[in-house]
Structures are given as structure tokens and as C-alpha cells.
mmCIF file of C-alpha atoms in Angstrom:
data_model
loop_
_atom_site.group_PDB
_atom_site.id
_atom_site.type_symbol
_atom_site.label_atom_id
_atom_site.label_comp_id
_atom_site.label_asym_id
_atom_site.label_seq_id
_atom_site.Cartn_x
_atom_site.Cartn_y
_atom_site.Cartn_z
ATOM 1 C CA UNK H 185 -19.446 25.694 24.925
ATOM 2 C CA UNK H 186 -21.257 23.603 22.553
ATOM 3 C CA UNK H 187 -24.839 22.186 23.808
ATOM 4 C CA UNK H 188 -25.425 18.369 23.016
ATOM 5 C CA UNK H 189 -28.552 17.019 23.718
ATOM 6 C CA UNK H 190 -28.958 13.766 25.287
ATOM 7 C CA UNK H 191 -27.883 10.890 22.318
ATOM 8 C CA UNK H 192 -26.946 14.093 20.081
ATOM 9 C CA UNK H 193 -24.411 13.389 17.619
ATOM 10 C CA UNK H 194 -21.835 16.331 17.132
ATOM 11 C CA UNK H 195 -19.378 16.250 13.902
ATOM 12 C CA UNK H 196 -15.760 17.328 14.367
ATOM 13 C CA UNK H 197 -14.394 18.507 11.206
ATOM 14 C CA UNK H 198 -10.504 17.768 10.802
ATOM 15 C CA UNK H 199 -8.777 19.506 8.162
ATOM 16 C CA UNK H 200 -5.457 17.870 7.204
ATOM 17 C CA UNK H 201 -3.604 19.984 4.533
ATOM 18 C CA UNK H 202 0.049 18.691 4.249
ATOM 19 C CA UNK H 203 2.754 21.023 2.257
ATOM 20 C CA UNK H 204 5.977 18.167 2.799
ATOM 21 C CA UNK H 205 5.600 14.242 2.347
ATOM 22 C CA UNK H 206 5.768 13.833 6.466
ATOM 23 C CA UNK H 207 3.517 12.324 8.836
ATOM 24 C CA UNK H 208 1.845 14.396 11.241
ATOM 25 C CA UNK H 209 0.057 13.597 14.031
ATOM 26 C CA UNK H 210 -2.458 15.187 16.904
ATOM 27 C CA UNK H 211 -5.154 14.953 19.297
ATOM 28 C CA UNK H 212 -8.378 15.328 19.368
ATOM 29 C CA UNK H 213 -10.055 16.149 22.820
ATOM 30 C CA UNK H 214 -13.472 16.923 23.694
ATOM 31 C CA UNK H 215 -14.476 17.679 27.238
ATOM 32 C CA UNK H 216 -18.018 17.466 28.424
ATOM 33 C CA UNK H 217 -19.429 19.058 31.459
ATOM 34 C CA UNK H 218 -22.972 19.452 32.611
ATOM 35 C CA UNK H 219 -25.237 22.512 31.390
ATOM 36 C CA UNK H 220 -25.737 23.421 34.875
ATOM 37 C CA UNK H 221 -22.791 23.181 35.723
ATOM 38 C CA UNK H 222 -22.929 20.759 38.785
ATOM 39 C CA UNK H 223 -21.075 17.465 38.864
ATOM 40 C CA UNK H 224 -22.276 13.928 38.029
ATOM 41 C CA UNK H 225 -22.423 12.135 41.372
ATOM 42 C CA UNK H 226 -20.059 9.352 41.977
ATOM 43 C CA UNK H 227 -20.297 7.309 45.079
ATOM 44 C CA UNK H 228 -16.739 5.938 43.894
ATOM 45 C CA UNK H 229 -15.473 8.914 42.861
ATOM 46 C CA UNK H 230 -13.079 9.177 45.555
ATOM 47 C CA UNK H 231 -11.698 5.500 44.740
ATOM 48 C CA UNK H 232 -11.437 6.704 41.035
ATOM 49 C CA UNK H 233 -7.400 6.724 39.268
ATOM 50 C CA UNK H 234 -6.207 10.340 39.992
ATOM 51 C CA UNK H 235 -4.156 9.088 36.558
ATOM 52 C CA UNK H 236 -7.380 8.502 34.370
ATOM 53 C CA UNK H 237 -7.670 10.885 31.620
ATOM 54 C CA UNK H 238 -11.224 10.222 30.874
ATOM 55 C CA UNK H 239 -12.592 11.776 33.568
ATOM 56 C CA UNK H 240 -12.144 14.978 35.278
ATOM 57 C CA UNK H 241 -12.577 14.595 38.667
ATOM 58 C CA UNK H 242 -14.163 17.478 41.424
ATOM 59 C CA UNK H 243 -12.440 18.127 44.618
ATOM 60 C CA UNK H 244 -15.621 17.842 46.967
ATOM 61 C CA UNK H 245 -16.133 14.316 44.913
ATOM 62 C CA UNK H 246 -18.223 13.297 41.964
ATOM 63 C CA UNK H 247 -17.230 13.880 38.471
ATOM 64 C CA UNK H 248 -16.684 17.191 36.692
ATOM 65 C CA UNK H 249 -16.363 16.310 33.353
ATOM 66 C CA UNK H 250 -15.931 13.619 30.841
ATOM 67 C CA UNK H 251 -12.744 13.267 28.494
ATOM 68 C CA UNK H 252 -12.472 11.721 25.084
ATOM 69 C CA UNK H 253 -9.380 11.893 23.119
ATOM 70 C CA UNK H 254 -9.058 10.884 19.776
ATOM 71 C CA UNK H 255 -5.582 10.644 17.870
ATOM 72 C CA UNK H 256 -5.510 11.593 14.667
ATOM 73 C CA UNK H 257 -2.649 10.816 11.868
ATOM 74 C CA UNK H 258 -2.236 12.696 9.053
ATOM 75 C CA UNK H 259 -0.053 10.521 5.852
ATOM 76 C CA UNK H 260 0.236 12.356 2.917
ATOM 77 C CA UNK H 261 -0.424 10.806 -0.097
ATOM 78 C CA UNK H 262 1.365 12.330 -3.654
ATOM 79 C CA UNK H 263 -0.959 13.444 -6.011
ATOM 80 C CA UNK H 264 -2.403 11.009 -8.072
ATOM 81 C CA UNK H 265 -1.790 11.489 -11.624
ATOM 82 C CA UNK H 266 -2.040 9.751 -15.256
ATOM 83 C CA UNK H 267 0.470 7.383 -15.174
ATOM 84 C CA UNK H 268 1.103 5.211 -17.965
ATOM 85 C CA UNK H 269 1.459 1.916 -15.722
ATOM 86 C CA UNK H 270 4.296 -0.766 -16.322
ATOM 87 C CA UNK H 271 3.280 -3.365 -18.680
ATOM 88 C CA UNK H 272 4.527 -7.133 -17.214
ATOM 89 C CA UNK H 273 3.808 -9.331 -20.318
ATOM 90 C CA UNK H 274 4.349 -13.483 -20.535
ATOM 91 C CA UNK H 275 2.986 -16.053 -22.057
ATOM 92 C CA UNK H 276 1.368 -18.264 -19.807
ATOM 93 C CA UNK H 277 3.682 -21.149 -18.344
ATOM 94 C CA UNK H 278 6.566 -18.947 -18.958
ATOM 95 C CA UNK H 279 8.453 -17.039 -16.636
ATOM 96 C CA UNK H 280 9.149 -13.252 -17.005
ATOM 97 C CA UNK H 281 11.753 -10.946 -15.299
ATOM 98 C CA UNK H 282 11.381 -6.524 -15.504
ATOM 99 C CA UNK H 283 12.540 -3.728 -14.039
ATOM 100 C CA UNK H 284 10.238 -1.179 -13.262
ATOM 101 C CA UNK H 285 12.287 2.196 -12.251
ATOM 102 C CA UNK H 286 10.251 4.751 -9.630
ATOM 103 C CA UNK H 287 10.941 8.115 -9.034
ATOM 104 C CA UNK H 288 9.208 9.427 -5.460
ATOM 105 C CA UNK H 289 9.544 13.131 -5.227
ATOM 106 C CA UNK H 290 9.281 15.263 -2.056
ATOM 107 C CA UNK H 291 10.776 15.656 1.393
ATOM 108 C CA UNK H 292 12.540 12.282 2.299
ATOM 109 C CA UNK H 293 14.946 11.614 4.807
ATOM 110 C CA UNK H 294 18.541 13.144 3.745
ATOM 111 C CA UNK H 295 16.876 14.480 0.727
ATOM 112 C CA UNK H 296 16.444 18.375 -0.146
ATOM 113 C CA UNK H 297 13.044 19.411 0.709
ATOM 114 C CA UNK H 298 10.669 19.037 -2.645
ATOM 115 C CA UNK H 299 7.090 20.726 -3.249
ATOM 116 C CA UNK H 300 5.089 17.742 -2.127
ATOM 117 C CA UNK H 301 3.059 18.447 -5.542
ATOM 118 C CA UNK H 302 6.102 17.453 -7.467
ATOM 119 C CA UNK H 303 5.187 14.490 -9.726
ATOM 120 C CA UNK H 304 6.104 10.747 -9.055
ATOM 121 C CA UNK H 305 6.345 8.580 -11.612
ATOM 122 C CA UNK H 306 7.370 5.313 -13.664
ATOM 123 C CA UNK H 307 10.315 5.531 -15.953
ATOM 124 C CA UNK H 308 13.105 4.191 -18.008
ATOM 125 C CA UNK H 309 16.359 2.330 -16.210
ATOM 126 C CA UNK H 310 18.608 4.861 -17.443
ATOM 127 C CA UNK H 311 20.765 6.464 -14.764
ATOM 128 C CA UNK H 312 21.710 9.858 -14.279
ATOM 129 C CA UNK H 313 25.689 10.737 -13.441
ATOM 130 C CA UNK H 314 24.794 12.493 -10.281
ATOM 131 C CA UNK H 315 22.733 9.671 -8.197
ATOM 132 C CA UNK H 316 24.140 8.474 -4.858
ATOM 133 C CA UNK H 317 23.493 5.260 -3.402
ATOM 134 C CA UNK H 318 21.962 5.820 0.165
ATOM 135 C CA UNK H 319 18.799 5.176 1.082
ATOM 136 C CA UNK H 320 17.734 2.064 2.919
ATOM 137 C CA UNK H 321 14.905 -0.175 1.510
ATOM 138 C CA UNK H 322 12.998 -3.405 2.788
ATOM 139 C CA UNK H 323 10.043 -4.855 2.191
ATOM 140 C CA UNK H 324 7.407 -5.211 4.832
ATOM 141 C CA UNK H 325 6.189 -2.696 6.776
ATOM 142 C CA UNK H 326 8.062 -1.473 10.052
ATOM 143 C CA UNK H 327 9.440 2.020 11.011
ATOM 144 C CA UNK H 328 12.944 0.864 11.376
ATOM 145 C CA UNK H 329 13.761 1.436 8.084
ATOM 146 C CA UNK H 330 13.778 4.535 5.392
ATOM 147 C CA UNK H 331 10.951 3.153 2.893
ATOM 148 C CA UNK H 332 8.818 0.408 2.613
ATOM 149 C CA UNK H 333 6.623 -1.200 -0.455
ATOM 150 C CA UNK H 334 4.175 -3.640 -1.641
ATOM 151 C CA UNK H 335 2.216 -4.755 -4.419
ATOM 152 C CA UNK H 336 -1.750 -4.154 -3.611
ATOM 153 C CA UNK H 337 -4.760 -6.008 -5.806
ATOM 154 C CA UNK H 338 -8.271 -4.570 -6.773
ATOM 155 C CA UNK H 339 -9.406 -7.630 -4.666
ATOM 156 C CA UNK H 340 -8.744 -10.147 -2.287
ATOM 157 C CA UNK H 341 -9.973 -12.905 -4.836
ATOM 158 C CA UNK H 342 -6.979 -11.484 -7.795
ATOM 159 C CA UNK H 343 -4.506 -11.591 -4.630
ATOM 160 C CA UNK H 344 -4.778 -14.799 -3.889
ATOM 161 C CA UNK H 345 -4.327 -15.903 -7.890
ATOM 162 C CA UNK H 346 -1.414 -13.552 -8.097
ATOM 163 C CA UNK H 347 0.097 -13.873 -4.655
ATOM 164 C CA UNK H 348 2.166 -16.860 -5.794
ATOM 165 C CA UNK H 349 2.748 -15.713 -9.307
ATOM 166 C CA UNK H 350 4.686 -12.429 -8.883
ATOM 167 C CA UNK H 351 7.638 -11.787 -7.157
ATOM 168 C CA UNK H 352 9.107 -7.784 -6.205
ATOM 169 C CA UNK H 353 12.684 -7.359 -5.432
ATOM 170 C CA UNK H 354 14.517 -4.054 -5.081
ATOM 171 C CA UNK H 355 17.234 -3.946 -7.240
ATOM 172 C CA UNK H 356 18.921 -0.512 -6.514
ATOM 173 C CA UNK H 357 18.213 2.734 -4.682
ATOM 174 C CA UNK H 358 19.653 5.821 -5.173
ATOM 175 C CA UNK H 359 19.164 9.329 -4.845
ATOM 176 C CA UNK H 360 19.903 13.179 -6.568
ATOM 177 C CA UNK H 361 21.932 15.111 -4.536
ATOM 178 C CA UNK H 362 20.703 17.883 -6.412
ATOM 179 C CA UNK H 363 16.659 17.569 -6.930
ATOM 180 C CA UNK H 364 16.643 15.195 -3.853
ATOM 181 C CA UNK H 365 14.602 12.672 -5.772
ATOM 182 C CA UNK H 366 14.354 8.922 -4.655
ATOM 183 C CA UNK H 367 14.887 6.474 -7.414
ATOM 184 C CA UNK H 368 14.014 3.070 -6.767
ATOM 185 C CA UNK H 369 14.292 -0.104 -9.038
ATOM 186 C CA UNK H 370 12.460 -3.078 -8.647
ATOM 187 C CA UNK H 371 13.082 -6.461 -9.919
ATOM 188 C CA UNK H 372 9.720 -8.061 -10.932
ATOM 189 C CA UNK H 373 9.233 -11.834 -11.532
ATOM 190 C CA UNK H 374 5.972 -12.853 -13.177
ATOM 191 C CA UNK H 375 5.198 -16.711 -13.549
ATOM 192 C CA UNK H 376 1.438 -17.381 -14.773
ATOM 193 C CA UNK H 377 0.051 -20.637 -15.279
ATOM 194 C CA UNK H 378 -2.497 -20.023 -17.533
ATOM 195 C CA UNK H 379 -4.083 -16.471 -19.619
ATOM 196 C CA UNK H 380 -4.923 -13.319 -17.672
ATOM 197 C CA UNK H 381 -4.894 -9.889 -17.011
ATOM 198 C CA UNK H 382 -4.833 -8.107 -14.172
ATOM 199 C CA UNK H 383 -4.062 -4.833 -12.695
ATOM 200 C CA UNK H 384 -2.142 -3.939 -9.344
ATOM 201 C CA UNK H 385 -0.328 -1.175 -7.542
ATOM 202 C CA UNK H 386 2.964 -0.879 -6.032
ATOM 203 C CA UNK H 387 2.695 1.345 -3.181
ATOM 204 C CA UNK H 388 5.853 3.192 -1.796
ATOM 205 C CA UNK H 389 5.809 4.183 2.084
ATOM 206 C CA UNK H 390 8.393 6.489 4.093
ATOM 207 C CA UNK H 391 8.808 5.955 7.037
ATOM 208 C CA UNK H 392 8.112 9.355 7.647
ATOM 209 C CA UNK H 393 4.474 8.736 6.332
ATOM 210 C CA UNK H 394 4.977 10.018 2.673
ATOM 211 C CA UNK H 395 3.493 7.526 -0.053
ATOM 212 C CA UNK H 396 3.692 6.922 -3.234
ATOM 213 C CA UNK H 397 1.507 4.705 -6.024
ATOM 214 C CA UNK H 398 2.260 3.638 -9.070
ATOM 215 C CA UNK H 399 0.077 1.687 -11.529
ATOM 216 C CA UNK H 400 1.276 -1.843 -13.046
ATOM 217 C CA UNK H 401 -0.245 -4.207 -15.752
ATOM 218 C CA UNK H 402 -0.047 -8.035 -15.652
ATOM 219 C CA UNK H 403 -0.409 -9.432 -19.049
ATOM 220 C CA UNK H 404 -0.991 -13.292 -19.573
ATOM 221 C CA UNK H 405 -0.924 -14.590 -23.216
ATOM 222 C CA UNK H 406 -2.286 -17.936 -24.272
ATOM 223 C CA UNK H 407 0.453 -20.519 -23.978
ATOM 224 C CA UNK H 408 2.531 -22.255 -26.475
ATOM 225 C CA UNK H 409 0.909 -25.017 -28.225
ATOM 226 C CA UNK H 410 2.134 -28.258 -26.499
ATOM 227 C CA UNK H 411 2.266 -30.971 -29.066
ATOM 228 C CA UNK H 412 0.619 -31.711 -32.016
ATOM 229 C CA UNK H 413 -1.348 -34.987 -32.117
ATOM 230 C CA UNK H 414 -1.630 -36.426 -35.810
ATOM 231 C CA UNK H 415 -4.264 -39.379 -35.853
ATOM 232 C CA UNK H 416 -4.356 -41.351 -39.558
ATOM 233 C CA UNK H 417 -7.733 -42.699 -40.947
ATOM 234 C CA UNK H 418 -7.816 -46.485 -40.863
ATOM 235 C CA UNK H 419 -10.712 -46.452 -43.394
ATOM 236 C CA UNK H 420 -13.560 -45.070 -44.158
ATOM 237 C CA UNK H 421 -16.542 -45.449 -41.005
ATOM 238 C CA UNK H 422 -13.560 -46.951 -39.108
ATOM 239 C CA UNK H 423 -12.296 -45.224 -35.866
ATOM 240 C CA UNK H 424 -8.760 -44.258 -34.767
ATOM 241 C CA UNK H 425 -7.750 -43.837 -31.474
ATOM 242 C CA UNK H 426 -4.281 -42.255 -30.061
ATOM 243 C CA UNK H 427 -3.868 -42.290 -26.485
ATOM 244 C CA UNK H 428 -1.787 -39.041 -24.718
ATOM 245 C CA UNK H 429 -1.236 -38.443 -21.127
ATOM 246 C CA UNK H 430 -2.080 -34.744 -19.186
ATOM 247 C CA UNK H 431 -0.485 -34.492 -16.189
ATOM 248 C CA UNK H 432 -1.791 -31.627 -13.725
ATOM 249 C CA UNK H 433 0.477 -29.294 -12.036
ATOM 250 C CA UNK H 434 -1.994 -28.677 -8.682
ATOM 251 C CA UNK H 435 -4.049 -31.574 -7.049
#
């Protein structure tokens, strides 16, 4: 029984207040009708899809009332906190493997139900005694599977520079019978050709809509010194040449 004036805008507030680290998803429907209550005439109305849900129509023709439906999803998201963020350090032209250990805490398939407030964070490879090896992994992103991840950029520009520079591999998966907390550990290559730094995120996703970010550093130091080109004086006011060749590693 709201009144909306002819090209009125109304706001629909949607309140999505999650308590577990599990998609959830609705509708949104909002049926119009006219004020006076009579129906919009339709000289088709009669040839109109008894099937189409946009539009309600009368039994003595013409429409009743106009449908929209909106679907909303609801993906929790665990709290972001502090994190100290993995350092990746190399020196440029070098070539640089880590392993960067993840702990994602709340309700996960096979996994005791967790406060979805529980912290996630970056840690140490050392493994407790009671962790269990059972929970699928892939990269990508496609529901047929129990987690997903990726490494996302502050911009499309340091994507492209780093796209072909890092590498993320999951190493090992496991999980606490007794906390029901997901440890992951990833594999991280890191091959820069010449001195940066850069920041990026590795973003966990259930496939139950729970996700998880964690912050990581790139770290490119100036490369080693190639050679070192002596040149002797001939003589005083005479010149010396010595000819080297640079040879470029793109086109």
C-alpha cells in the first residue's frame, strides 16, 4: 500500500545480517496496482503468457498489476582485521618460492559450526597433531568444488605487471576436527624482472559463499650487479673505448 507517483523513485532497504559463513539467498518482489484500483487496458491481454510473472493478469482482460522481482544474494564476508600481511621478498631477476599458511574460521562444509566473528588469519607452517586432510581445493571459480581462491591487485594496470610474475599453488589442506578450522597452504612463486613493490590479496571463497582475505606484500630489490667494466687510460686527453653487448629479455 505504498503510493508512487508517476517517475517516483521508491528505496527498498535490504538488511543482510549473517551469523554462519553461508550464502543466503531471496527475493525481492514488488507488485504495483493502480490507485483506483481498475486495470490497465490491454487489447492483447488475452494473447498475454498465462506463465509470465511480470504481470498479473485480470479475468475480464487487461492487466491487474505489474511484477518485479529482484534476487538478492547475501555472501558473508569475515571480518576484516589487522593482519600483518605475508612479506614475498626477491631480488629482481631472481626467482623466489614461500609458503604462506591460512587459517579460515567459521561454518565450512564438514566442519563444526564456528562464530562467523572468529578471526582468520596468516600464520606460521607449523602443524598441529590433530589436523585431517579433507577438504577439496582448486583454483578458479566454480561451485563444484569445496573452496576456491585467487590473488586480486589494487588495479588492473599492477595485474597485468604481476600477472606473469607470481604463481599460487595449494600445497596442503587440512582441517581441526576439534575447532573445525580450515588450514590452507599455498605455494607462492615470485619471479620479478626488475625493482618493485606491490601489494595484493588472496581471497578465499566457499562454495557455500563464506570468504576470506588475507593481505600479501611483493617486495622487489634492485638486482645483482651484472659485471664490472674496467676501462684503462691510454693517456692523458686520449679516449678509451670498451665495447659490451645488452641483450633484452622482451621485444
Amino acid at each position: 500500500g505504498i503510493p508512487l507517483a508517476p517517475k517516483g523513485k521508491l528505496g527498498i532497504p535490504v538488511l543482510f545480517m549473517p551469523v554462519t559463513m553461508k550464502m543466503c539467498e531471496a527475493v525481492v518482489v514488488i507488485h504495483a496496482t493502480r490507485e483506483n484500483g481498475e486495470n490497465w487496458p490491454d487489447e492483447d491481454s488475452a494473447e498475454l503468457n498465462k506463465d509470465l510473472k511480470s504481470v498479473t493478469v485480470a479475468e475480464n482482460g487487461g492487466i491487474r498489476g505489474i511484477r518485479w522481482i529482484y534476487p538478492v544474494r547475501g555472501i558473508p564476508e569475515a571480518p576484516q582485521q589487522k593482519l600483518v600481511p605475508a612479506v614475498v621478498r626477491c631480488r629482481a631477476r631472481h626467482r623466489v618460492e614461500k609458503r604462506v599458511e591460512v587459517l579460515l574460521a567459521g561454518v565450512v562444509p564438514g566442519a563444526t559450526a564456528m562464530p562467523a566473528a572468529r578471526s582468520s588469519s596468516v600464520v606460521d607452517t607449523n602443524k598441529p597433531g590433530n589436523i585431517q586432510d579433507e577438504v577439496q581445493v582448486t583454483d578458479g571459480f566454480s561451485t563444484t568444488v569445496e573452496f576456491l581462491y585467487e590473488l586480486k591487485y589494487q588495479s588492473d594496470k599492477i595485474k597485468s605487471q604481476l600477472d606473469s610474475l607470481v604463481g599460487i599453488h595449494l600445497m596442503q589442506k587440512e582441517r581441526d576436527t576439534e575447532s573445525g578450522i580450515i588450514t590452507l597452504i599455498f605455494n607462492i612463486v615470485f619471479a620479478p624482472n626488475k625493482p618493485m613493490r606491490n601489494a595484493a590479496t588472496l581471497v578465499v571463497q566457499c562454495a557455500t559463499g563464506g570468504i576470506w582475505k588475507f593481505p600479501i606484500l611483493f617486495i622487489a630489490m634492485e638486482p645483482e650487479v651484472d659485471d664490472v667494466i674496467n676501462i684503462e687510460a691510454a693517456g692523458l686527453n686520449k679516449e678509451t673505448i670498451v665495447g659490451f653487448k645488452l641483450t633484452s629479455q622482451t621485444r
